[in-house]
Amino acid sequence: MREILSQVTPIQPLVNPHRILARSIIDALRTHYELSNPELFRVPAGQSTMNYMIKDLEATYFAKCYLPGTDIVAESEAIYLTELADRHGIPVAAVLLSKRGACITRHDDVIISVWSWVSGRTANGSLTTGQAIEAGCALGRMHRFLADHPASRGRPSLKAWMNPDLKGLEHAIGNLTSSIQSLHERDEFDEVAIQTLNERLAQLRHIPDLLESLPELTCQVLHGDYSTENVIYQGDQISAVVDFCPPSPFLISFELGRIAFAPPTVMFSDNWISIGRELIESYLRWNPSVSDADIQSCGRIAILKILRSLYGVENHYLSPGLIQKKLDESWVMRHCAAKRMLEHLEEIEETLSTVVRRS
């Protein structure tokens, strides 16, 4: 569904240990879809599904193979959101229905969904200004129609998110640091992990102040994972928004801040604050009814999202992901982005105030 960033190894034919799984997926494609001679290639991207390129005669498709324990009903609801976005003019990848009209198919022990292949690539590093404007427009349009989704009427409990267990975080950081220091031999990532975890421990003191000034914020159904990894571009134009999550209401400011201050943009652009402003201003053109509080708070929420999470480094030592190297890189990038955003928090807040006054 997405082409891989240039630093990632190009797609290669499947080899062990995926050969048995590949045969099962090919059997599923031949049995349940109008595919006569599918060839399968592993796409080294994604952490929650095993992803593949399918070539069948002159056509190319994308397949997701769901991991054991995945809530397939919820994933079907996420596919419905993709179709809903398509009906509202958002470019998306189209799901290919099985012969029986199903969007997700089970075959023996394999559960898959099949999609059209979308040409393009995810942003390589920082969003350009043009890409940011497009991303803001698409998100504004999505939030506008998703506000009417029945699930948007739900009232999620924000108590846990707004009251993070700081003692628990300190304990988790301490345990990780101790386990790394006790290793007989440490590699380069181990040394980086110790440094970043020590810095994160010190950063936890910022969390109460960031939370204290937050006003009441709006929740509704969102894309759920709107990041630079899930928006495919051709140049500055969006080819597709992919990987919608099941409908569950959460903070508008969470999703807006996550993409406006995306860690790759924060780290790889000297103009990251102005790029974020351009994205938010384009978002407001399509969703002008969003509250000033949601806009003003999205920078703080973006920082809080990173500071309260050990995703990536925790996986490395406790439960490795499907592509752990990417999680390692993501941990370091997000950590450094949070540092930079904290250092420029006053400038971020003033920029957002300017956007609010203009709107």
Coordinates of C-alpha atoms in Angstrom, one line a residue:
M1 CA 0.0 0.0 0.0
R2 CA 2.9 2.3 0.6
E3 CA 6.3 2.4 -1.0
I4 CA 9.1 2.2 1.5
L5 CA 11.3 5.1 2.6
S6 CA 14.5 5.2 0.7
Q7 CA 16.7 4.1 3.7
V8 CA 14.7 0.8 4.0
T9 CA 15.8 -2.3 2.1
P10 CA 13.8 -2.6 -1.1
I11 CA 11.0 -5.2 -1.2
Q12 CA 12.4 -8.7 -1.7
P13 CA 10.7 -12.0 -2.5
L14 CA 9.7 -13.9 0.7
V15 CA 12.2 -16.2 2.3
N16 CA 12.2 -18.1 5.5
P17 CA 10.8 -17.8 8.2
H18 CA 7.8 -16.5 6.2
R19 CA 7.6 -19.2 3.6
I20 CA 4.9 -21.3 5.3
L21 CA 2.9 -18.2 6.0
A22 CA 3.3 -17.1 2.4
R23 CA 1.9 -20.4 1.1
S24 CA -1.1 -20.0 3.3
I25 CA -1.7 -16.4 2.1
I26 CA -1.4 -17.5 -1.5
D27 CA -3.9 -20.3 -0.9
A28 CA -6.3 -17.7 0.6
L29 CA -5.9 -15.4 -2.4
R30 CA -6.6 -18.2 -4.9
T31 CA -9.5 -19.5 -2.9
H32 CA -11.3 -16.4 -1.9
Y33 CA -10.3 -13.7 -4.4
E34 CA -10.3 -13.4 -8.2
L35 CA -6.5 -13.9 -8.3
S36 CA -5.3 -16.7 -10.5
N37 CA -1.5 -16.6 -10.1
P38 CA -0.5 -14.3 -7.2
E39 CA 3.1 -13.7 -6.3
L40 CA 3.9 -12.4 -2.8
F41 CA 6.5 -10.0 -1.6
R42 CA 7.1 -8.9 2.0
V43 CA 6.8 -5.2 2.6
P44 CA 9.0 -4.3 5.6
A45 CA 6.7 -1.8 7.2
G46 CA 4.0 -1.8 9.8
Q47 CA 4.0 -3.1 13.4
S48 CA 0.5 -4.4 13.9
T49 CA 0.1 -6.5 10.7
M50 CA 2.3 -8.4 8.4
N51 CA 2.2 -6.5 5.1
Y52 CA 2.7 -7.8 1.5
M53 CA 2.8 -6.7 -2.1
I54 CA 0.8 -9.0 -4.4
K55 CA 1.4 -9.2 -8.1
D56 CA -1.2 -11.0 -10.2
L57 CA -0.9 -10.9 -13.9
E58 CA -0.9 -7.1 -14.7
A59 CA -2.4 -6.0 -11.4
T60 CA -0.8 -5.1 -8.1
Y61 CA -2.4 -5.3 -4.7
F62 CA -1.5 -4.9 -1.0
A63 CA -2.4 -7.4 1.7
K64 CA -2.6 -7.2 5.4
C65 CA -2.1 -10.4 7.4
Y66 CA -3.6 -9.9 10.9
L67 CA -1.7 -11.1 13.9
P68 CA -3.2 -13.6 16.4
G69 CA -5.5 -11.9 18.9
T70 CA -6.5 -9.1 16.6
D71 CA -10.1 -7.9 17.0
I72 CA -11.4 -8.6 13.5
V73 CA -14.8 -7.0 14.2
A74 CA -13.0 -3.8 15.2
E75 CA -10.8 -4.0 12.1
S76 CA -13.9 -4.4 9.9
E77 CA -15.2 -1.1 11.5
A78 CA -11.9 0.5 10.6
I79 CA -12.3 -0.5 7.0
Y80 CA -15.8 1.0 7.1
L81 CA -14.1 4.3 8.1
T82 CA -11.9 4.0 5.1
E83 CA -14.9 3.6 2.8
L84 CA -16.6 6.5 4.5
A85 CA -13.6 8.7 3.9
D86 CA -13.7 7.7 0.2
R87 CA -17.3 8.8 0.0
H88 CA -16.3 12.2 1.4
G89 CA -13.6 12.7 -1.2
I90 CA -10.6 11.7 0.8
P91 CA -8.1 9.7 -1.3
V92 CA -7.8 6.2 0.2
A93 CA -6.7 2.7 -0.8
A94 CA -9.8 0.7 -1.9
V95 CA -10.4 -2.6 -0.1
L96 CA -10.9 -5.6 -2.4
L97 CA -13.9 -7.7 -1.5
S98 CA -13.7 -11.5 -1.5
K99 CA -15.9 -13.6 -3.8
R100 CA -18.4 -13.6 -0.9
G101 CA -18.3 -9.8 -0.5
A102 CA -16.2 -9.9 2.7
C103 CA -13.7 -7.2 3.5
I104 CA -11.7 -9.5 5.7
T105 CA -11.2 -13.2 5.0
R106 CA -10.2 -16.2 7.1
H107 CA -8.5 -19.2 5.5
D108 CA -7.3 -21.9 7.8
D109 CA -5.1 -20.0 10.3
V110 CA -4.6 -16.9 8.1
I111 CA -6.8 -13.8 8.3
I112 CA -6.2 -11.2 5.5
S113 CA -7.6 -8.1 3.9
V114 CA -6.6 -7.1 0.3
W115 CA -6.3 -3.6 -1.0
S116 CA -5.5 -1.7 -4.1
W117 CA -1.9 -0.8 -4.4
V118 CA -1.3 3.0 -4.1
S119 CA 1.6 4.6 -6.0
G120 CA 3.6 7.1 -4.1
R121 CA 5.7 7.2 -0.9
T122 CA 5.4 8.4 2.7
A123 CA 7.2 11.7 3.5
N124 CA 10.9 11.1 3.6
G125 CA 11.9 13.1 6.7
S126 CA 10.2 16.4 7.2
L127 CA 6.9 17.3 5.6
T128 CA 7.3 19.9 2.9
T129 CA 5.1 23.0 3.3
G130 CA 3.0 21.7 0.4
Q131 CA 2.6 18.3 2.0
A132 CA 1.7 19.8 5.3
I133 CA -1.0 21.9 3.7
E134 CA -2.5 18.8 2.0
A135 CA -2.3 16.8 5.3
G136 CA -4.1 19.6 7.1
C137 CA -6.8 19.8 4.5
A138 CA -7.4 16.1 4.5
L139 CA -7.5 15.9 8.3
G140 CA -9.9 18.9 8.6
R141 CA -12.3 17.2 6.1
M142 CA -12.1 13.9 8.0
H143 CA -12.7 15.5 11.4
R144 CA -15.7 17.4 10.0
F145 CA -17.6 14.3 8.8
L146 CA -16.3 12.0 11.6
A147 CA -17.9 14.4 14.1
D148 CA -21.3 13.0 12.9
H149 CA -20.3 9.4 13.4
P150 CA -22.5 7.7 16.0
A151 CA -19.4 6.8 18.1
S152 CA -18.5 10.5 18.4
R153 CA -21.4 10.8 20.8
G154 CA -19.6 8.6 23.2
R155 CA -17.8 10.1 26.2
P156 CA -14.4 8.5 26.6
S157 CA -12.8 8.5 30.0
L158 CA -9.8 10.8 29.9
K159 CA -8.9 10.4 33.5
A160 CA -6.0 8.0 33.0
W161 CA -4.6 10.0 30.1
M162 CA -4.9 13.3 31.9
N163 CA -3.5 11.8 35.1
P164 CA -0.6 9.7 34.1
D165 CA 1.1 7.4 36.7
L166 CA 4.3 9.3 37.0
K167 CA 5.6 7.0 39.8
G168 CA 4.9 4.0 37.5
L169 CA 6.8 5.7 34.6
E170 CA 9.7 6.4 36.9
H171 CA 9.7 2.8 38.0
A172 CA 9.5 1.5 34.5
I173 CA 12.4 3.7 33.4
G174 CA 14.5 2.6 36.4
N175 CA 13.9 -1.1 35.6
L176 CA 14.8 -0.7 32.0
T177 CA 17.9 1.3 32.8
S178 CA 19.0 -1.2 35.4
S179 CA 18.5 -4.2 33.1
I180 CA 20.5 -2.5 30.3
Q181 CA 23.4 -1.6 32.7
S182 CA 23.5 -5.2 33.9
L183 CA 24.1 -6.5 30.4
H184 CA 27.5 -8.3 30.0
E185 CA 28.1 -6.5 26.7
R186 CA 26.3 -3.4 25.5
D187 CA 25.9 -2.3 21.9
E188 CA 25.4 1.2 20.4
F189 CA 21.6 1.2 21.0
D190 CA 22.1 0.1 24.6
E191 CA 24.2 3.2 25.2
V192 CA 21.7 5.5 23.5
A193 CA 18.9 3.9 25.4
I194 CA 20.6 4.6 28.8
Q195 CA 21.1 8.2 27.8
T196 CA 17.6 8.8 26.5
L197 CA 16.0 7.0 29.4
N198 CA 17.9 9.2 31.9
E199 CA 16.8 12.3 30.0
R200 CA 13.2 11.0 29.9
L201 CA 13.3 10.6 33.7
A202 CA 14.2 14.2 34.1
Q203 CA 11.6 15.3 31.5
L204 CA 8.8 13.8 33.6
R205 CA 8.8 16.8 35.8
H206 CA 7.4 18.9 32.9
I207 CA 4.2 16.7 32.7
P208 CA 2.3 18.3 35.6
D209 CA 2.8 21.8 34.3
L210 CA 1.8 20.8 30.8
L211 CA -1.4 19.2 32.1
E212 CA -2.3 21.9 34.6
S213 CA -3.0 24.6 32.0
L214 CA -5.1 22.4 29.7
P215 CA -8.8 23.6 29.2
E216 CA -11.7 21.3 28.5
L217 CA -11.0 19.7 25.1
T218 CA -13.2 18.1 22.4
C219 CA -13.4 14.4 21.7
Q220 CA -14.8 12.7 18.7
V221 CA -14.0 9.8 16.3
L222 CA -10.7 10.3 14.6
H223 CA -8.6 8.6 12.0
G224 CA -6.8 7.1 15.0
D225 CA -3.3 6.9 13.6
Y226 CA -2.8 10.0 11.4
S227 CA 0.9 10.2 11.1
T228 CA 3.5 10.8 8.4
E229 CA 3.7 7.0 8.0
N230 CA 0.1 6.7 7.0
V231 CA -0.2 9.5 4.4
I232 CA 1.1 8.6 1.0
Y233 CA 2.2 11.3 -1.4
Q234 CA 3.1 11.8 -5.0
G235 CA 5.1 15.0 -4.7
D236 CA 3.1 17.3 -2.6
Q237 CA -0.2 15.7 -3.4
I238 CA -1.8 13.0 -1.3
S239 CA -2.3 9.7 -3.0
A240 CA -4.0 8.0 -0.1
V241 CA -4.6 8.2 3.6
V242 CA -4.3 4.6 5.0
D243 CA -4.6 2.5 8.1
F244 CA -7.7 4.0 9.8
C245 CA -8.3 2.7 13.3
P246 CA -11.6 1.4 14.6
P247 CA -14.0 4.3 15.5
S248 CA -13.3 5.4 19.1
P249 CA -13.6 9.0 20.2
F250 CA -10.5 10.8 21.5
L251 CA -9.0 14.3 21.6
I252 CA -9.1 16.3 18.4
S253 CA -6.0 18.1 19.7
F254 CA -4.2 14.8 20.0
E255 CA -4.5 13.9 16.4
L256 CA -4.0 17.5 15.1
G257 CA -0.8 18.0 17.3
R258 CA 0.6 14.6 16.3
I259 CA 0.7 15.5 12.6
A260 CA 1.3 19.3 12.9
F261 CA 4.4 18.6 15.1
A262 CA 5.3 15.3 13.7
P263 CA 8.7 14.2 15.0
P264 CA 10.4 13.9 11.6
T265 CA 9.4 17.4 10.7
V266 CA 10.5 18.7 14.1
M267 CA 13.9 17.1 13.8
F268 CA 14.7 17.5 10.1
S269 CA 13.3 21.0 9.3
D270 CA 14.5 24.4 10.6
N271 CA 11.1 25.7 9.8
W272 CA 9.1 23.0 11.7
I273 CA 7.0 25.5 13.7
S274 CA 5.9 27.4 10.5
I275 CA 5.2 24.1 8.8
G276 CA 3.0 23.2 11.7
R277 CA 1.2 26.5 11.5
E278 CA 0.6 26.0 7.8
L279 CA -0.9 22.6 8.5
I280 CA -3.2 23.9 11.2
E281 CA -4.4 26.8 9.1
S282 CA -5.3 24.5 6.3
Y283 CA -7.0 22.2 8.7
L284 CA -9.1 25.2 9.9
R285 CA -10.2 26.1 6.4
W286 CA -12.0 22.7 6.2
N287 CA -13.0 22.4 9.9
P288 CA -13.6 26.0 11.1
S289 CA -16.0 25.0 13.9
V290 CA -13.2 23.4 15.9
S291 CA -12.7 25.2 19.2
D292 CA -9.9 27.6 20.0
A293 CA -9.0 25.5 23.0
D294 CA -8.4 22.4 20.7
I295 CA -6.1 24.4 18.5
Q296 CA -4.2 26.2 21.3
S297 CA -3.6 22.9 23.2
C298 CA -2.4 20.7 20.4
G299 CA 1.3 21.5 20.9
R300 CA 1.2 20.6 24.5
I301 CA -0.8 17.5 23.8
A302 CA 1.8 16.5 21.2
I303 CA 4.6 16.8 23.8
L304 CA 2.6 14.9 26.4
K305 CA 1.9 12.1 24.0
I306 CA 5.6 11.5 23.7
L307 CA 6.7 12.1 27.3
R308 CA 4.2 9.6 28.8
S309 CA 5.2 6.8 26.4
L310 CA 8.2 4.4 26.4
Y311 CA 7.0 2.8 23.1
G312 CA 10.0 1.6 21.1
V313 CA 12.6 1.3 23.8
E314 CA 10.3 -0.8 26.0
N315 CA 9.6 -3.1 23.1
H316 CA 13.4 -3.5 22.4
Y317 CA 14.0 -5.0 25.8
L318 CA 10.7 -6.6 26.8
S319 CA 8.7 -7.5 23.7
P320 CA 10.3 -6.8 20.3
G321 CA 8.0 -5.5 17.5
L322 CA 7.7 -7.0 14.0
I323 CA 10.4 -4.5 12.7
Q324 CA 12.2 -3.5 15.9
K325 CA 14.9 -1.5 14.2
K326 CA 12.2 1.0 13.0
L327 CA 10.9 1.1 16.6
D328 CA 14.4 1.8 17.9
E329 CA 14.8 4.7 15.4
S330 CA 11.3 6.0 16.2
W331 CA 12.1 6.0 20.0
V332 CA 15.2 8.1 19.5
M333 CA 13.5 10.5 17.0
R334 CA 10.4 11.0 19.2
H335 CA 12.5 11.6 22.3
C336 CA 14.7 14.2 20.6
A337 CA 11.6 15.9 19.1
A338 CA 10.1 16.2 22.6
K339 CA 13.3 17.8 23.8
R340 CA 13.2 20.3 21.0
M341 CA 9.5 21.1 21.4
L342 CA 10.0 21.7 25.2
E343 CA 12.8 24.1 24.4
H344 CA 10.6 26.0 22.0
L345 CA 7.3 25.7 23.9
E346 CA 6.8 29.4 24.3
E347 CA 7.3 29.9 20.5
I348 CA 4.9 27.1 19.8
E349 CA 2.2 28.6 22.1
E350 CA 2.6 32.1 20.6
T351 CA 2.3 30.6 17.1
L352 CA -0.9 28.8 18.0
S353 CA -2.3 31.9 19.7
T354 CA -1.7 33.8 16.4
V355 CA -3.5 31.1 14.5
V356 CA -6.5 31.2 16.9
R357 CA -6.7 35.1 16.7
R358 CA -6.7 34.9 12.9
S359 CA -9.5 32.4 12.8

